[in-house]
XYZ file of C-alpha atoms in Angstrom:
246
model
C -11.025 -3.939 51.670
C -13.942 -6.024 53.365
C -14.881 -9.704 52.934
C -18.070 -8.382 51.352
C -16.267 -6.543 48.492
C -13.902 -9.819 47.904
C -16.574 -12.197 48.127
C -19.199 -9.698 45.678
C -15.556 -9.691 43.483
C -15.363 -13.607 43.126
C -18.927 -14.272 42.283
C -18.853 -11.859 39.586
C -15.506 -12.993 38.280
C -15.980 -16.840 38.065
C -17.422 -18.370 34.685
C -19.480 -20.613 36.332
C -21.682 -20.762 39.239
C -19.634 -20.862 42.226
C -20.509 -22.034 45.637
C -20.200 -20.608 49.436
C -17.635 -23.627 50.046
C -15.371 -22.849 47.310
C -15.134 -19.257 47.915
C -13.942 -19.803 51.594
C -11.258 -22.211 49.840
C -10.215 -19.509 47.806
C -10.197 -16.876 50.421
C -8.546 -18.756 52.700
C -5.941 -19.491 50.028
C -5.461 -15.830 49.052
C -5.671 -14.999 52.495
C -2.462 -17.080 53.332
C -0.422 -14.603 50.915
C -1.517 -11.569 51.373
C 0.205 -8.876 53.158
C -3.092 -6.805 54.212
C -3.272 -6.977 57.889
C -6.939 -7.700 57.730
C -6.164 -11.218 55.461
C -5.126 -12.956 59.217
C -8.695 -12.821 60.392
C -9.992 -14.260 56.856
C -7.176 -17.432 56.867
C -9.984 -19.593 58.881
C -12.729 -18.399 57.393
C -15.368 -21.096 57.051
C -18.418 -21.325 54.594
C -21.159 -20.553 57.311
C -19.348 -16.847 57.181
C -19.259 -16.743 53.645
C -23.445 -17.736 53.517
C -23.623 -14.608 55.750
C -21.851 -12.597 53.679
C -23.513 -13.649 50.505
C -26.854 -12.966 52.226
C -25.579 -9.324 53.645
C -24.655 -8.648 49.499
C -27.657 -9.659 48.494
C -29.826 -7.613 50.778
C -27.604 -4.950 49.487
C -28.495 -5.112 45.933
C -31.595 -5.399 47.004
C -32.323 -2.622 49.080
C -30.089 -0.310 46.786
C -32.327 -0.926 43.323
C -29.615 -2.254 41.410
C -30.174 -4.021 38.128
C -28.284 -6.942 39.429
C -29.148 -9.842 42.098
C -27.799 -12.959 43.421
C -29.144 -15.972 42.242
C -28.010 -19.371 43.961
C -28.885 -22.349 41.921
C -27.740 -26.127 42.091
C -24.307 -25.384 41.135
C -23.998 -22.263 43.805
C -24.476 -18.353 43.158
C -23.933 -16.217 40.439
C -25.111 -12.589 39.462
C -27.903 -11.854 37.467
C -30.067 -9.436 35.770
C -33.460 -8.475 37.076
C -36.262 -9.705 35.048
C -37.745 -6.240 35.106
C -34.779 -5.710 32.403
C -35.553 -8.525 30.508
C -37.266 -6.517 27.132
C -34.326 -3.939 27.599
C -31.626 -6.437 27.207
C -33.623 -8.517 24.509
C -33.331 -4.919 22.397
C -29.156 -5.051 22.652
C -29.093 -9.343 22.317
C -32.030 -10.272 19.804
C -29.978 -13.378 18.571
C -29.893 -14.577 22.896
C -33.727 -14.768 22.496
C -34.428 -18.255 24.313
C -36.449 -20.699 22.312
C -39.611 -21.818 23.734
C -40.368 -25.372 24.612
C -43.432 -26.582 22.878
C -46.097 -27.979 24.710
C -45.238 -31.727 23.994
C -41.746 -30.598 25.332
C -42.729 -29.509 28.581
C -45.002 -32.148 29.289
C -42.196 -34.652 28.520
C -39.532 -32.666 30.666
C -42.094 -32.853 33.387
C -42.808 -36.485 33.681
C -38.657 -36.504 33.418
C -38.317 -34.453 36.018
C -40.897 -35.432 38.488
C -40.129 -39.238 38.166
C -36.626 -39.310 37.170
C -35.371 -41.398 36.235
C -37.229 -43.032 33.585
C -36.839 -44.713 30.423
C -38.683 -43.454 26.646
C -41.169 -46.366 26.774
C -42.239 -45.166 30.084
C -42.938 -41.360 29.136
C -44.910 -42.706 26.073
C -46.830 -45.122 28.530
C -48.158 -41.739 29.888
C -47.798 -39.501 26.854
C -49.762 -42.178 24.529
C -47.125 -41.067 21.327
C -43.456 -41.048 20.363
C -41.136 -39.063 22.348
C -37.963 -39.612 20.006
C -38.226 -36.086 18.231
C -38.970 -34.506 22.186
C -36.197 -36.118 23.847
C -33.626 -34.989 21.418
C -34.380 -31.880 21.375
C -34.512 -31.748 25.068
C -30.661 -33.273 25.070
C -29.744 -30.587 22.617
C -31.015 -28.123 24.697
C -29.127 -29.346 27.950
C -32.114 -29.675 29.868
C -32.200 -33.310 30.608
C -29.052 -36.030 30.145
C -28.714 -39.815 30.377
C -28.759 -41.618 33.615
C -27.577 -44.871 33.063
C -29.461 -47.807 31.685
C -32.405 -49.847 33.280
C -32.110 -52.731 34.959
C -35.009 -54.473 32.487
C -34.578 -56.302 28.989
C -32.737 -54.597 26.524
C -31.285 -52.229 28.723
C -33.086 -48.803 27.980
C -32.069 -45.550 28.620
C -33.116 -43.900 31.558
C -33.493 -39.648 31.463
C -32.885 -37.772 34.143
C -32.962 -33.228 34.260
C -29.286 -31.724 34.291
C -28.282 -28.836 37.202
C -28.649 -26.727 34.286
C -32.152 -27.257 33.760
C -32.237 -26.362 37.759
C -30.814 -23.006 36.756
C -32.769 -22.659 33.488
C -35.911 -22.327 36.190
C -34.513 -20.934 38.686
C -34.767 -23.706 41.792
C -31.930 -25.171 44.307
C -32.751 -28.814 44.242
C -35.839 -30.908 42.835
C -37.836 -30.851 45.984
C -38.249 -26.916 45.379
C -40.421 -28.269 41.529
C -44.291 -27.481 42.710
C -46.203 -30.277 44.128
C -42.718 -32.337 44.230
C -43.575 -34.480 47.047
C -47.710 -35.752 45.676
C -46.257 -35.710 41.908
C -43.532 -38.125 42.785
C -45.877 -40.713 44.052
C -49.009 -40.309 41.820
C -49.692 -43.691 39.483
C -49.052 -43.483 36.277
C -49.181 -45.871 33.245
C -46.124 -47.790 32.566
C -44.755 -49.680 29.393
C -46.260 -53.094 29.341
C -42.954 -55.759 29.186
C -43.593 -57.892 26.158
C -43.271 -61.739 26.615
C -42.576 -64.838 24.143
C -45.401 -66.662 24.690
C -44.872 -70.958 22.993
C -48.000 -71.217 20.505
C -49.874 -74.344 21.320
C -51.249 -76.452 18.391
C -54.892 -76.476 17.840
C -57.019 -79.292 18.149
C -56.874 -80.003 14.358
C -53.148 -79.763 14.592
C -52.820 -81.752 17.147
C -55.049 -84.862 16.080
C -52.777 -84.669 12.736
C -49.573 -84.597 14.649
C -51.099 -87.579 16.791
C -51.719 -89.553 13.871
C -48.131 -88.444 12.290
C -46.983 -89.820 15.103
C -48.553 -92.980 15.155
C -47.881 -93.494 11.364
C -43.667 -92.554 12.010
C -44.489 -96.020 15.330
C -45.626 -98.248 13.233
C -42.923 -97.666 10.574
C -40.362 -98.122 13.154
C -42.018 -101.563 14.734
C -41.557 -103.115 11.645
C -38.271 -102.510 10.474
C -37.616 -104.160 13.636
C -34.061 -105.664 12.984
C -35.250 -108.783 15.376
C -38.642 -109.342 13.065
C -36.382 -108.589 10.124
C -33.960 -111.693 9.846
C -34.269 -113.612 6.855
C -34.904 -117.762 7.165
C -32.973 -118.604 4.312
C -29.490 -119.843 6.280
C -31.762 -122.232 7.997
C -33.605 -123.720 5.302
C -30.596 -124.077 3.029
C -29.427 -125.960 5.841
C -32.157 -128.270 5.996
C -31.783 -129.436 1.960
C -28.039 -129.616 2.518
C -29.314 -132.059 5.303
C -31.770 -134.315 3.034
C -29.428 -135.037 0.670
C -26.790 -136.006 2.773
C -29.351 -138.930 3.816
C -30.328 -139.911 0.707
């Protein structure tokens, strides 16, 4: 048994994509409780080792014209099928046919990918039409995911690509996307933010509110309460006065 063979046997076992650090964890794991004389070499094994081995296998494959490579995406490696055998295996699977993305679809994954993350009103900024329809369908199909909310009013969602749209075309990280670097920086349109602006009153308006105003003043000045007192207690007192005298 060789490290090769184990490490060729773990890729192709595990249901996921499975990186070089987890496979020395699990080698070094098995390798504590095996019996094999060889396992003692492979209980320190450490993940630059397991890189080397992953790169011997896949020259391997390579060299030997299998129908099978290694494919290391964002997640870690897995095996795969050539795509010289792509029409062969489309004959046995005709219901694993992928859908294509329509045109409005891969524009919007684009400016999602390239400027991630950004919110709906920002790809229609760009896009100059409703994305509601495209970004659905772009959750559905597990390409992109929310991020989070924005930090603006309202709090709208921001978009972001998932690792298995990373798979889905076949690059490690976002900086291996074409162009990534000048994309990333290019200007673009963004959504305008709205504000509540106070309506002033027109000249008209305001000449009647001036004269409301002065009208509501007046009113007030003369229901005075000091203007308002009534002289009759003093000139009752004055007859009560006069005929005391007489």
């Amino acid at each position: 048994m060789q490290l090769t063979q184990i490490v060729e046997a773990l890729i192709y076992a595990a249901p996921e994509p499975v990186s070089a650090a987890e496979i020395a964890k699990a080698v070094r794991r098995a390798a504590a409780d095996s019996l094999a004389p060889q396992a003692r070499e492979w209980e320190t094994v450490g993940t630059r080792e397991i890189e080397s081995v992953i790169a011997e296998l896949g020259e391997v494959l390579a060299s030997s014209g299998r129908a099978v490579e290694l494919q290391e995406g964002a997640a870690g490696w897995r095996f795969v099928t050539r795509a010289d055998f792509a029409d062969w295996i489309r004959a046995l699977l005709p219901e694993m046919r992928p859908e294509k993305l329509s045109a409005a679809a891969l524009e919007t994954l684009a400016l999602i990918a390239y400027r991630q993350p950004i919110t709906k009103a920002d790809i229609e900024a760009v896009r100059g039409v409703s994305v509601d329809g495209t970004i659905q369908k772009l959750l559905d199909r597990r390409l992109i995911r929310s991020g989070g909310r924005a930090d603006l009013p309202g709090r709208p969602m921001l978009y972001e690509t998932t690792e298995y749209f990373m798979e889905h075309f076949g690059i490690k990280t976002l900086e291996d996307l074409p162009n990534a670097a000048e994309l990333r920086i290019v200007p673009l349109p963004a959504a305008e933010e709205t504000a509540v602006a106070v309506e002033q009153p027109s000249s008209e308006e305001k000449s009647d509110l001036d004269s409301i105003d002065a009208a509501e003043t007046e009113s007030v000045e003369l229901e005075s309460p000091e203007e308002a007192v009534e002289d009759e207690p003093e000139s009752a007192g004055s007859e009560e006065d006069g005929s005391r005298e007489s």
